[in-house]
């Protein structure tokens, strides 16, 4: 918190400053004033953070402000000392990290007419553009796969499914919030590295996913819907790996429609918003590379035809654990209950699935979900935070002895399933 987050705020301030002339061209003097106001609010925020000031209520009128302020009161109540307020360094890490990104949003929306400016857009777009070679390799592989998908026997189809799931897992390494907003693009060919990376998968419950989706495929009536939901994490290369996996699910008839859940506001530097989702599909479609362009054109058709549906909801940018969803966002919980399978991507989603508690490493995943069971679900994440459950006895101790940073480096990954087996 002390080192990485001020660095991110400094980059945000710098980004606004670099767009000063663009704001002037678009909005004249009003744009210049807005830029100064946003920078002033962000500088104040950085100072509050660095000097461990109390967490203060939000003052904007955005849709979630009241829910946030109620949560701040709840955090204050946990201290049991009426004169003490939660402060930056004395509060749960997940809560203050979410709060910082929400305050960045507050600074921007309080500065019209630049209130729709995405301060992380440049770094997200750059991550995608720097990963072009890897995107081309993946799209080429996928186009070759779809050309013969009808001829694959069950075993080969399962192997291809598992391969794309692993690519989606290792794509999760591309996280800009953990690199302080510095480049974290994908520059190596993941396809050729999958075999070498297998020993770093600490929990592998992919067989359950295959059994579940195959059962739906084999028992459904012709008109039945098999819906798979993705709760997205990072834009850029990781999003491409998710879109390729989603395309495979439709092409292989393991699913009939895909629903994506992204963020309503810029979040944790690289998280996917609707703009990012559309921008990536558009850039793949217009890529100067035939397999890429074919993928992009197919994805656009899926969106236009309603087989791919994008949703966003304020809940995804609240600080609450997912077990609070039925109370805080019953409409979203009801939406997720329509899915046959929900794939939760990335570290932040995992922390919220498990309530960001200091669980024993061997606690079953089902128990850590604390009653959050809208539908069968699978978490796909590389480990970047000090929380992990569902490990076999002795594995955590073994890893701590051989690789002390194993929980936070993104070197290890998991596929954890919860649902009927």
Short mmCIF file of C-alpha atoms in Angstrom, two decimals:
data_model
loop_
_atom_site.label_atom_id
_atom_site.label_comp_id
_atom_site.label_asym_id
_atom_site.label_seq_id
_atom_site.Cartn_x
_atom_site.Cartn_y
_atom_site.Cartn_z
CA UNK A 1 0.00 0.00 0.00
CA UNK A 2 2.77 2.42 0.97
CA UNK A 3 4.85 1.96 -2.17
CA UNK A 4 2.77 0.73 -5.10
CA UNK A 5 -0.39 2.83 -4.73
CA UNK A 6 1.28 6.30 -4.54
CA UNK A 7 3.15 5.25 -7.70
CA UNK A 8 -0.19 4.51 -9.43
CA UNK A 9 -1.62 7.88 -8.30
CA UNK A 10 1.47 9.68 -9.61
CA UNK A 11 0.98 7.99 -13.01
CA UNK A 12 -2.71 9.02 -13.04
CA UNK A 13 -1.77 12.66 -12.30
CA UNK A 14 0.90 12.53 -15.01
CA UNK A 15 -1.62 11.08 -17.52
CA UNK A 16 -4.05 13.94 -16.89
CA UNK A 17 -1.25 16.48 -17.20
CA UNK A 18 -0.12 15.02 -20.54
CA UNK A 19 -3.65 15.34 -21.94
CA UNK A 20 -3.90 19.03 -21.02
CA UNK A 21 -3.72 20.26 -24.62
CA UNK A 22 -6.34 17.68 -25.72
CA UNK A 23 -8.72 18.94 -22.99
CA UNK A 24 -8.08 22.51 -24.16
CA UNK A 25 -8.76 21.62 -27.81
CA UNK A 26 -12.01 19.86 -26.91
CA UNK A 27 -13.34 22.14 -24.17
CA UNK A 28 -11.27 25.36 -24.15
CA UNK A 29 -10.53 27.07 -20.80
CA UNK A 30 -13.20 24.96 -19.05
CA UNK A 31 -11.22 21.82 -19.95
CA UNK A 32 -8.02 23.33 -18.54
CA UNK A 33 -9.78 24.20 -15.28
CA UNK A 34 -11.24 20.71 -15.06
CA UNK A 35 -7.78 19.16 -15.50
CA UNK A 36 -6.40 21.37 -12.70
CA UNK A 37 -9.30 20.44 -10.42
CA UNK A 38 -8.90 16.69 -11.03
CA UNK A 39 -5.12 16.92 -10.41
CA UNK A 40 -5.69 18.91 -7.22
CA UNK A 41 -8.15 16.29 -5.89
CA UNK A 42 -5.79 13.44 -6.79
CA UNK A 43 -2.79 15.19 -5.19
CA UNK A 44 -4.85 15.59 -2.02
CA UNK A 45 -5.74 11.88 -2.19
CA UNK A 46 -2.08 10.91 -2.58
CA UNK A 47 -1.17 13.03 0.44
CA UNK A 48 -3.93 11.43 2.54
CA UNK A 49 -2.64 8.00 1.61
CA UNK A 50 1.04 8.70 2.22
CA UNK A 51 0.40 10.32 5.62
CA UNK A 52 -2.07 7.65 6.86
CA UNK A 53 -4.99 10.07 7.18
CA UNK A 54 -8.49 8.82 8.15
CA UNK A 55 -10.68 7.37 5.39
CA UNK A 56 -13.27 10.03 4.53
CA UNK A 57 -16.78 9.60 3.04
CA UNK A 58 -17.39 10.03 -0.69
CA UNK A 59 -19.01 13.33 -1.64
CA UNK A 60 -20.02 12.63 -5.25
CA UNK A 61 -23.51 11.61 -6.32
CA UNK A 62 -22.58 8.51 -8.32
CA UNK A 63 -24.87 5.44 -8.11
CA UNK A 64 -22.91 3.62 -5.40
CA UNK A 65 -21.88 6.55 -3.13
CA UNK A 66 -24.44 5.75 -0.40
CA UNK A 67 -23.51 2.05 -0.30
CA UNK A 68 -19.83 3.01 -0.04
CA UNK A 69 -20.46 5.46 2.79
CA UNK A 70 -22.51 2.87 4.69
CA UNK A 71 -19.56 0.49 4.32
CA UNK A 72 -17.18 3.16 5.69
CA UNK A 73 -19.45 3.42 8.75
CA UNK A 74 -19.37 -0.36 9.09
CA UNK A 75 -15.52 -0.30 9.02
CA UNK A 76 -15.54 2.41 11.67
CA UNK A 77 -17.86 0.28 13.84
CA UNK A 78 -15.33 -2.58 13.71
CA UNK A 79 -12.79 -0.45 15.61
CA UNK A 80 -14.91 -0.31 18.80
CA UNK A 81 -13.40 3.08 19.63
CA UNK A 82 -15.74 5.98 18.98
CA UNK A 83 -12.95 8.57 18.55
CA UNK A 84 -10.87 6.48 16.10
CA UNK A 85 -11.52 6.39 12.37
CA UNK A 86 -10.28 3.80 9.87
CA UNK A 87 -7.08 5.10 8.24
CA UNK A 88 -5.11 4.07 5.15
CA UNK A 89 -2.51 1.88 6.87
CA UNK A 90 -4.75 0.60 9.69
CA UNK A 91 -7.53 -0.85 7.53
CA UNK A 92 -7.97 -4.09 5.53
CA UNK A 93 -5.84 -4.00 2.40
CA UNK A 94 -8.62 -5.03 -0.01
CA UNK A 95 -10.97 -2.36 1.35
CA UNK A 96 -8.51 0.55 1.08
CA UNK A 97 -7.28 -0.55 -2.33
CA UNK A 98 -10.87 -0.58 -3.67
CA UNK A 99 -11.47 2.75 -1.89
CA UNK A 100 -8.46 4.34 -3.60
CA UNK A 101 -9.74 3.42 -7.08
CA UNK A 102 -13.20 4.68 -6.16
CA UNK A 103 -11.66 8.00 -5.02
CA UNK A 104 -9.80 8.27 -8.36
CA UNK A 105 -13.18 7.92 -10.06
CA UNK A 106 -14.61 10.55 -7.71
CA UNK A 107 -11.85 13.04 -8.63
CA UNK A 108 -12.57 12.60 -12.35
CA UNK A 109 -16.39 12.73 -12.19
CA UNK A 110 -16.19 15.87 -10.05
CA UNK A 111 -14.28 17.57 -12.88
CA UNK A 112 -16.65 18.06 -15.81
CA UNK A 113 -16.39 18.28 -18.80
CA UNK A 114 -13.56 15.69 -18.58
CA UNK A 115 -15.66 13.50 -16.27
CA UNK A 116 -15.77 10.57 -18.71
CA UNK A 117 -11.98 10.42 -19.16
CA UNK A 118 -10.49 6.95 -18.45
CA UNK A 119 -7.17 7.64 -16.72
CA UNK A 120 -6.02 4.04 -17.40
CA UNK A 121 -7.06 3.82 -21.06
CA UNK A 122 -3.55 4.44 -22.44
CA UNK A 123 -1.88 1.73 -20.37
CA UNK A 124 -4.63 -0.81 -21.16
CA UNK A 125 -4.40 -0.10 -24.89
CA UNK A 126 -0.60 -0.25 -24.77
CA UNK A 127 -0.73 -3.64 -23.03
CA UNK A 128 -2.83 -4.98 -25.91
CA UNK A 129 -0.63 -3.44 -28.62
CA UNK A 130 2.60 -4.71 -27.03
CA UNK A 131 1.12 -8.24 -26.92
CA UNK A 132 0.39 -8.31 -30.68
CA UNK A 133 2.75 -11.18 -31.45
CA UNK A 134 1.15 -13.38 -28.79
CA UNK A 135 -2.34 -12.37 -29.98
CA UNK A 136 -1.43 -13.39 -33.55
CA UNK A 137 -0.08 -16.77 -32.43
CA UNK A 138 -3.20 -17.47 -30.37
CA UNK A 139 -5.63 -16.38 -33.12
CA UNK A 140 -3.74 -18.48 -35.69
CA UNK A 141 -3.92 -21.53 -33.41
CA UNK A 142 -7.63 -20.95 -32.82
CA UNK A 143 -8.47 -20.54 -36.52
CA UNK A 144 -6.64 -23.82 -37.26
CA UNK A 145 -8.58 -25.48 -34.44
CA UNK A 146 -12.02 -24.26 -35.59
CA UNK A 147 -11.37 -25.44 -39.15
CA UNK A 148 -11.30 -29.06 -37.92
CA UNK A 149 -13.37 -28.83 -34.71
CA UNK A 150 -16.21 -30.96 -36.16
CA UNK A 151 -13.75 -33.84 -36.73
CA UNK A 152 -12.28 -33.93 -33.21
CA UNK A 153 -13.16 -36.91 -31.04
CA UNK A 154 -14.18 -36.36 -27.40
CA UNK A 155 -10.68 -36.79 -26.06
CA UNK A 156 -9.10 -34.32 -28.49
CA UNK A 157 -11.90 -31.82 -27.87
CA UNK A 158 -11.31 -32.09 -24.12
CA UNK A 159 -7.55 -31.59 -24.59
CA UNK A 160 -8.13 -28.46 -26.68
CA UNK A 161 -10.59 -27.15 -24.06
CA UNK A 162 -8.01 -27.70 -21.30
CA UNK A 163 -5.30 -26.05 -23.41
CA UNK A 164 -7.38 -22.87 -23.89
CA UNK A 165 -8.28 -22.81 -20.18
CA UNK A 166 -4.56 -22.94 -19.32
CA UNK A 167 -3.85 -20.12 -21.78
CA UNK A 168 -6.60 -18.10 -20.04
CA UNK A 169 -4.96 -18.88 -16.68
CA UNK A 170 -1.46 -17.73 -17.65
CA UNK A 171 -2.93 -14.72 -19.48
CA UNK A 172 -3.97 -13.59 -15.99
CA UNK A 173 -0.32 -12.68 -15.27
CA UNK A 174 -0.80 -9.48 -17.32
CA UNK A 175 -1.97 -7.29 -14.44
CA UNK A 176 -1.06 -3.58 -14.51
CA UNK A 177 -2.21 -2.81 -10.95
CA UNK A 178 0.51 -5.10 -9.57
CA UNK A 179 3.25 -3.59 -11.69
CA UNK A 180 2.33 -0.08 -10.51
CA UNK A 181 0.89 0.59 -13.96
CA UNK A 182 4.17 -0.33 -15.71
CA UNK A 183 4.07 -2.55 -18.80
CA UNK A 184 3.00 -6.14 -18.16
CA UNK A 185 2.24 -7.25 -21.70
CA UNK A 186 2.50 -10.82 -22.99
CA UNK A 187 5.60 -11.16 -25.15
CA UNK A 188 6.22 -14.91 -25.07
CA UNK A 189 4.35 -17.69 -26.84
CA UNK A 190 2.19 -19.24 -24.09
CA UNK A 191 1.13 -22.12 -26.38
CA UNK A 192 4.63 -23.57 -26.42
CA UNK A 193 5.07 -23.08 -22.67
CA UNK A 194 1.95 -24.91 -21.42
CA UNK A 195 3.68 -28.23 -20.70
CA UNK A 196 6.48 -26.50 -18.75
CA UNK A 197 3.92 -24.50 -16.75
CA UNK A 198 1.80 -27.50 -15.64
CA UNK A 199 3.84 -28.17 -12.44
CA UNK A 200 2.96 -24.62 -11.29
CA UNK A 201 -0.80 -25.36 -11.23
CA UNK A 202 -1.43 -26.02 -7.54
CA UNK A 203 -5.11 -26.99 -7.82
CA UNK A 204 -6.41 -28.44 -11.09
CA UNK A 205 -10.14 -29.25 -11.15
CA UNK A 206 -10.65 -28.91 -14.90
CA UNK A 207 -12.16 -32.41 -15.15
CA UNK A 208 -15.20 -31.10 -13.21
CA UNK A 209 -15.70 -28.30 -15.77
CA UNK A 210 -15.50 -30.76 -18.64
CA UNK A 211 -17.93 -33.22 -17.00
CA UNK A 212 -20.41 -30.43 -16.23
CA UNK A 213 -20.42 -28.86 -19.72
CA UNK A 214 -20.41 -32.22 -21.49
CA UNK A 215 -23.42 -33.31 -19.41
CA UNK A 216 -25.29 -30.12 -20.40
CA UNK A 217 -24.36 -30.62 -24.05
CA UNK A 218 -25.36 -34.29 -24.15
CA UNK A 219 -28.66 -33.97 -22.26
CA UNK A 220 -30.03 -30.64 -23.48
CA UNK A 221 -32.94 -30.41 -25.86
CA UNK A 222 -32.28 -28.60 -29.14
CA UNK A 223 -33.78 -25.32 -27.94
CA UNK A 224 -32.21 -25.39 -24.45
CA UNK A 225 -29.80 -22.64 -23.45
CA UNK A 226 -26.41 -23.54 -22.00
CA UNK A 227 -25.09 -20.29 -20.63
CA UNK A 228 -21.51 -19.73 -19.41
CA UNK A 229 -20.69 -16.47 -17.62
CA UNK A 230 -17.21 -14.90 -17.38
CA UNK A 231 -16.56 -12.45 -14.55
CA UNK A 232 -13.70 -10.66 -16.30
CA UNK A 233 -10.43 -9.36 -14.92
CA UNK A 234 -7.81 -7.61 -17.08
CA UNK A 235 -8.24 -6.08 -20.51
CA UNK A 236 -5.45 -6.44 -23.07
CA UNK A 237 -3.94 -9.88 -23.67
CA UNK A 238 -5.86 -11.58 -20.86
CA UNK A 239 -9.17 -10.47 -22.36
CA UNK A 240 -8.10 -11.97 -25.71
CA UNK A 241 -7.48 -15.35 -24.01
CA UNK A 242 -10.97 -15.15 -22.45
CA UNK A 243 -12.60 -14.26 -25.78
CA UNK A 244 -10.85 -17.16 -27.54
CA UNK A 245 -12.03 -19.52 -24.78
CA UNK A 246 -15.57 -18.12 -25.08
CA UNK A 247 -15.49 -18.61 -28.86
CA UNK A 248 -14.34 -22.20 -28.37
CA UNK A 249 -17.27 -22.91 -26.02
CA UNK A 250 -19.70 -21.83 -28.76
CA UNK A 251 -17.81 -23.47 -31.65
CA UNK A 252 -17.60 -26.80 -29.77
CA UNK A 253 -21.28 -26.55 -28.74
CA UNK A 254 -20.32 -26.86 -25.08
CA UNK A 255 -22.29 -23.61 -24.60
CA UNK A 256 -24.96 -21.77 -26.56
CA UNK A 257 -24.43 -18.28 -25.17
CA UNK A 258 -21.76 -16.41 -23.21
CA UNK A 259 -22.32 -13.54 -20.77
CA UNK A 260 -19.40 -11.30 -19.76
CA UNK A 261 -19.37 -9.21 -16.58
CA UNK A 262 -17.03 -6.20 -16.52
CA UNK A 263 -16.53 -3.01 -14.52
CA UNK A 264 -18.65 0.13 -14.85
CA UNK A 265 -15.70 2.43 -14.08
CA UNK A 266 -11.90 2.34 -14.61
CA UNK A 267 -10.67 -0.06 -11.92
CA UNK A 268 -7.38 -1.56 -10.64
CA UNK A 269 -5.59 -0.02 -13.67
CA UNK A 270 -6.21 -2.84 -16.16
CA UNK A 271 -9.71 -4.19 -15.39
CA UNK A 272 -12.08 -4.50 -18.35
CA UNK A 273 -14.82 -1.91 -18.94
CA UNK A 274 -17.37 -1.85 -21.80
CA UNK A 275 -15.11 0.55 -23.73
CA UNK A 276 -12.18 -1.89 -23.41
CA UNK A 277 -14.33 -4.86 -24.43
CA UNK A 278 -15.53 -3.10 -27.60
CA UNK A 279 -12.11 -1.55 -28.33
CA UNK A 280 -10.30 -4.91 -28.17
CA UNK A 281 -12.83 -6.64 -30.46
CA UNK A 282 -12.63 -3.72 -32.91
CA UNK A 283 -8.80 -3.78 -32.95
CA UNK A 284 -8.66 -7.55 -33.43
CA UNK A 285 -11.16 -7.25 -36.31
CA UNK A 286 -9.05 -4.57 -38.01
CA UNK A 287 -5.74 -6.30 -37.26
CA UNK A 288 -3.38 -6.55 -40.22
CA UNK A 289 -3.33 -10.34 -39.83
CA UNK A 290 -5.91 -12.68 -41.37
CA UNK A 291 -6.51 -15.11 -38.44
CA UNK A 292 -6.81 -12.14 -36.07
CA UNK A 293 -9.25 -10.33 -38.35
CA UNK A 294 -11.35 -13.52 -38.69
CA UNK A 295 -11.55 -13.84 -34.90
CA UNK A 296 -12.55 -10.19 -34.52
CA UNK A 297 -15.24 -10.45 -37.21
CA UNK A 298 -16.71 -13.58 -35.56
CA UNK A 299 -16.70 -11.92 -32.13
CA UNK A 300 -18.48 -8.86 -33.46
CA UNK A 301 -21.15 -11.15 -34.97
CA UNK A 302 -21.61 -12.91 -31.63
CA UNK A 303 -22.19 -9.54 -29.94
CA UNK A 304 -24.56 -8.32 -32.65
CA UNK A 305 -26.46 -11.64 -32.65
CA UNK A 306 -26.87 -11.70 -28.86
CA UNK A 307 -24.79 -14.86 -28.32
CA UNK A 308 -22.24 -12.76 -26.44
CA UNK A 309 -23.76 -10.36 -23.92
CA UNK A 310 -21.80 -7.79 -21.90
CA UNK A 311 -23.10 -6.73 -18.45
CA UNK A 312 -21.78 -4.30 -15.88
CA UNK A 313 -23.01 -3.61 -12.35
CA UNK A 314 -21.94 -1.30 -9.52
CA UNK A 315 -21.43 -4.32 -7.22
CA UNK A 316 -18.20 -5.34 -8.99
CA UNK A 317 -16.55 -2.06 -7.83
CA UNK A 318 -17.79 -2.18 -4.24
CA UNK A 319 -15.52 -3.40 -1.41
CA UNK A 320 -17.89 -6.19 -0.31
CA UNK A 321 -17.12 -9.91 -0.36
CA UNK A 322 -19.22 -11.81 -2.88
CA UNK A 323 -21.12 -13.60 -0.11
CA UNK A 324 -22.83 -10.21 0.52
CA UNK A 325 -24.18 -10.10 -3.06
CA UNK A 326 -27.66 -11.56 -2.29
CA UNK A 327 -28.24 -8.70 0.19
CA UNK A 328 -26.43 -5.82 -1.58
CA UNK A 329 -27.17 -6.72 -5.23
CA UNK A 330 -29.97 -9.32 -5.38
CA UNK A 331 -30.57 -8.47 -9.06
CA UNK A 332 -26.98 -9.42 -9.96
CA UNK A 333 -27.17 -12.62 -7.88
CA UNK A 334 -30.39 -13.57 -9.70
CA UNK A 335 -28.64 -12.90 -13.06
CA UNK A 336 -25.72 -15.19 -12.12
CA UNK A 337 -28.17 -17.93 -11.11
CA UNK A 338 -29.20 -18.16 -14.79
CA UNK A 339 -25.71 -19.44 -15.70
CA UNK A 340 -24.85 -23.14 -16.05
CA UNK A 341 -21.25 -22.25 -15.13
CA UNK A 342 -19.57 -19.04 -13.93
CA UNK A 343 -15.85 -18.50 -14.55
CA UNK A 344 -14.28 -15.98 -12.18
CA UNK A 345 -11.02 -14.61 -13.56
CA UNK A 346 -8.13 -13.26 -11.54
CA UNK A 347 -6.90 -12.36 -8.11
CA UNK A 348 -9.31 -9.61 -7.06
CA UNK A 349 -12.29 -11.86 -7.80
CA UNK A 350 -10.65 -14.66 -5.79
CA UNK A 351 -10.07 -12.37 -2.82
CA UNK A 352 -13.73 -11.37 -2.90
CA UNK A 353 -14.91 -14.96 -3.38
CA UNK A 354 -13.02 -15.98 -0.23
CA UNK A 355 -13.86 -12.79 1.69
CA UNK A 356 -10.14 -11.81 1.82
CA UNK A 357 -9.71 -13.66 5.12
CA UNK A 358 -6.61 -15.33 6.50
CA UNK A 359 -7.90 -18.85 5.84
CA UNK A 360 -5.92 -22.01 6.56
CA UNK A 361 -4.51 -23.20 3.24
CA UNK A 362 -6.37 -26.53 3.49
CA UNK A 363 -9.87 -25.08 4.10
CA UNK A 364 -12.20 -26.38 1.34
CA UNK A 365 -13.02 -23.83 -1.38
CA UNK A 366 -16.76 -24.46 -0.86
CA UNK A 367 -16.45 -23.42 2.80
CA UNK A 368 -14.42 -20.27 1.99
CA UNK A 369 -17.22 -19.12 -0.37
CA UNK A 370 -19.30 -18.60 2.77
CA UNK A 371 -22.68 -19.40 1.21
CA UNK A 372 -21.98 -17.79 -2.20
CA UNK A 373 -23.28 -20.49 -4.55
CA UNK A 374 -25.35 -18.83 -7.32
CA UNK A 375 -24.41 -21.57 -9.83
CA UNK A 376 -21.50 -23.97 -10.38
CA UNK A 377 -18.39 -21.80 -10.51
CA UNK A 378 -14.69 -21.99 -11.22
CA UNK A 379 -11.95 -19.58 -10.15
CA UNK A 380 -9.06 -19.21 -12.61
CA UNK A 381 -6.24 -17.14 -11.15
CA UNK A 382 -2.50 -16.76 -10.86
CA UNK A 383 -1.56 -16.16 -7.22
CA UNK A 384 -0.74 -12.50 -6.47
CA UNK A 385 -2.19 -12.03 -2.95
CA UNK A 386 -1.64 -13.79 0.37
CA UNK A 387 -4.82 -15.85 0.29
CA UNK A 388 -5.31 -19.40 -0.95
CA UNK A 389 -7.59 -22.24 0.11
CA UNK A 390 -8.24 -25.81 -0.96
CA UNK A 391 -4.60 -26.96 -1.03
CA UNK A 392 -3.67 -30.53 -0.16
CA UNK A 393 -2.10 -30.86 3.33
CA UNK A 394 1.60 -30.03 3.43
CA UNK A 395 1.76 -28.29 0.02
CA UNK A 396 1.77 -24.72 1.41
CA UNK A 397 4.59 -25.57 3.85
CA UNK A 398 6.57 -27.24 1.07
CA UNK A 399 6.17 -24.17 -1.17
CA UNK A 400 7.06 -21.73 1.64
CA UNK A 401 10.31 -23.64 2.23
CA UNK A 402 11.29 -23.82 -1.46
CA UNK A 403 9.83 -20.54 -2.78
CA UNK A 404 9.00 -18.01 -0.02
CA UNK A 405 7.21 -15.60 -2.41
CA UNK A 406 4.91 -18.27 -3.87
CA UNK A 407 1.67 -16.51 -2.84
CA UNK A 408 2.32 -13.19 -4.55
CA UNK A 409 4.55 -13.55 -7.62
CA UNK A 410 1.97 -14.80 -10.16
CA UNK A 411 4.21 -17.82 -10.79
CA UNK A 412 1.59 -20.32 -9.57
CA UNK A 413 -1.99 -20.81 -10.71
CA UNK A 414 -5.21 -22.59 -9.76
CA UNK A 415 -8.42 -23.92 -11.29
CA UNK A 416 -10.81 -24.29 -8.35
CA UNK A 417 -14.33 -25.58 -8.90
CA UNK A 418 -17.41 -25.41 -6.72
CA UNK A 419 -20.58 -27.23 -7.69
CA UNK A 420 -22.05 -30.71 -8.05
CA UNK A 421 -19.44 -33.29 -9.10
#
